[in-house]
Amino acid sequence: MDLHENVESNTVTATFEFPGLKKEDIQLDLHNGRLTISGESKLSEEHNKDGYAVRERRFGKFSRTLQLPQGIKVGILEVVESLDSGILMGI
């Protein structure tokens, strides 16, 4: 995750990488000045049949909560979803 705060424009941009996930696999929740990104990465069925020599990718549920800086206007949350490239940006 990359987090960038622009004090002049009073904006925060968070960039997350979610390779292989679809928009439907990710949930965003904004509550009490906290932004929570959660979802689930599922194991591919077609590759589950054979054994693995090494398996380093993680599968399962994930969640990350960010406390937004004070003074940020929460009502102006704009989410830019470009999950074709596996990247989610929120402004």
GROMACS .gro file of C-alpha atoms in nm:
model
   91
    1MET     CA    1   0.000   0.000   0.000
    2ASP     CA    2   0.111   0.353  -0.076
    3LEU     CA    3  -0.046   0.647   0.106
    4HIS     CA    4   0.003   1.005  -0.012
    5GLU     CA    5  -0.131   1.318   0.160
    6ASN     CA    6  -0.149   1.648  -0.027
    7VAL     CA    7  -0.183   1.918   0.238
    8GLU     CA    8  -0.250   2.195  -0.015
    9SER     CA    9  -0.552   2.026  -0.173
   10ASN     CA   10  -0.655   1.850   0.153
   11THR     CA   11  -0.662   1.508  -0.016
   12VAL     CA   12  -0.527   1.166   0.066
   13THR     CA   13  -0.460   0.904  -0.201
   14ALA     CA   14  -0.421   0.537  -0.109
   15THR     CA   15  -0.300   0.287  -0.368
   16PHE     CA   16  -0.340  -0.088  -0.314
   17GLU     CA   17  -0.231  -0.379  -0.532
   18PHE     CA   18  -0.475  -0.668  -0.574
   19PRO     CA   19  -0.341  -0.881  -0.859
   20GLY     CA   20  -0.593  -1.128  -0.995
   21LEU     CA   21  -0.890  -0.996  -0.797
   22LYS     CA   22  -1.215  -0.865  -0.943
   23LYS     CA   23  -1.410  -0.563  -0.821
   24GLU     CA   24  -1.667  -0.799  -0.670
   25ASP     CA   25  -1.396  -0.952  -0.447
   26ILE     CA   26  -1.318  -0.623  -0.268
   27GLN     CA   27  -1.532  -0.426  -0.021
   28LEU     CA   28  -1.477  -0.066   0.090
   29ASP     CA   29  -1.625   0.072   0.412
   30LEU     CA   30  -1.592   0.426   0.543
   31HIS     CA   31  -1.697   0.473   0.907
   32ASN     CA   32  -1.592   0.723   1.177
   33GLY     CA   33  -1.296   0.851   0.977
   34ARG     CA   34  -1.164   0.503   0.905
   35LEU     CA   35  -1.141   0.344   0.563
   36THR     CA   36  -1.148  -0.037   0.562
   37ILE     CA   37  -1.056  -0.237   0.254
   38SER     CA   38  -1.140  -0.607   0.278
   39GLY     CA   39  -1.195  -0.902   0.052
   40GLU     CA   40  -1.101  -1.257  -0.030
   41SER     CA   41  -0.843  -1.407  -0.261
   42LYS     CA   42  -0.953  -1.753  -0.376
   43LEU     CA   43  -0.743  -2.049  -0.480
   44SER     CA   44  -0.775  -2.131  -0.849
   45GLU     CA   45  -0.963  -2.459  -0.897
   46GLU     CA   46  -0.774  -2.558  -1.210
   47HIS     CA   47  -0.437  -2.544  -1.034
   48ASN     CA   48  -0.558  -2.712  -0.715
   49LYS     CA   49  -0.554  -3.063  -0.865
   50ASP     CA   50  -0.180  -3.117  -0.889
   51GLY     CA   51   0.078  -3.087  -0.614
   52TYR     CA   52   0.296  -2.779  -0.576
   53ALA     CA   53   0.671  -2.768  -0.534
   54VAL     CA   54   0.646  -2.419  -0.384
   55ARG     CA   55   0.338  -2.215  -0.298
   56GLU     CA   56   0.412  -1.857  -0.191
   57ARG     CA   57   0.095  -1.672  -0.288
   58ARG     CA   58  -0.152  -1.618  -0.007
   59PHE     CA   59  -0.517  -1.709  -0.029
   60GLY     CA   60  -0.804  -1.626   0.202
   61LYS     CA   61  -0.966  -1.324   0.359
   62PHE     CA   62  -0.781  -0.997   0.413
   63SER     CA   63  -0.860  -0.662   0.571
   64ARG     CA   64  -0.676  -0.333   0.614
   65THR     CA   65  -0.805  -0.029   0.803
   66LEU     CA   66  -0.665   0.321   0.761
   67GLN     CA   67  -0.729   0.608   1.001
   68LEU     CA   68  -0.784   0.910   0.778
   69PRO     CA   69  -0.610   1.232   0.885
   70GLN     CA   70  -0.819   1.484   1.077
   71GLY     CA   71  -0.963   1.761   0.864
   72ILE     CA   72  -1.015   1.541   0.559
   73LYS     CA   73  -1.368   1.587   0.427
   74VAL     CA   74  -1.496   1.232   0.441
   75GLY     CA   75  -1.797   1.315   0.226
   76ILE     CA   76  -1.566   1.367  -0.071
   77LEU     CA   77  -1.441   1.009  -0.088
   78GLU     CA   78  -1.392   0.914  -0.451
   79VAL     CA   79  -1.282   0.563  -0.535
   80VAL     CA   80  -1.103   0.502  -0.860
   81GLU     CA   81  -1.121   0.132  -0.939
   82SER     CA   82  -0.890   0.004  -1.210
   83LEU     CA   83  -0.867  -0.359  -1.110
   84ASP     CA   84  -0.785  -0.469  -1.464
   85SER     CA   85  -0.427  -0.391  -1.368
   86GLY     CA   86  -0.474  -0.513  -1.010
   87ILE     CA   87  -0.453  -0.163  -0.862
   88LEU     CA   88  -0.717   0.015  -0.651
   89MET     CA   89  -0.685   0.386  -0.583
   90GLY     CA   90  -0.898   0.590  -0.346
   91ILE     CA   91  -0.895   0.970  -0.327
   0.00000   0.00000   0.00000
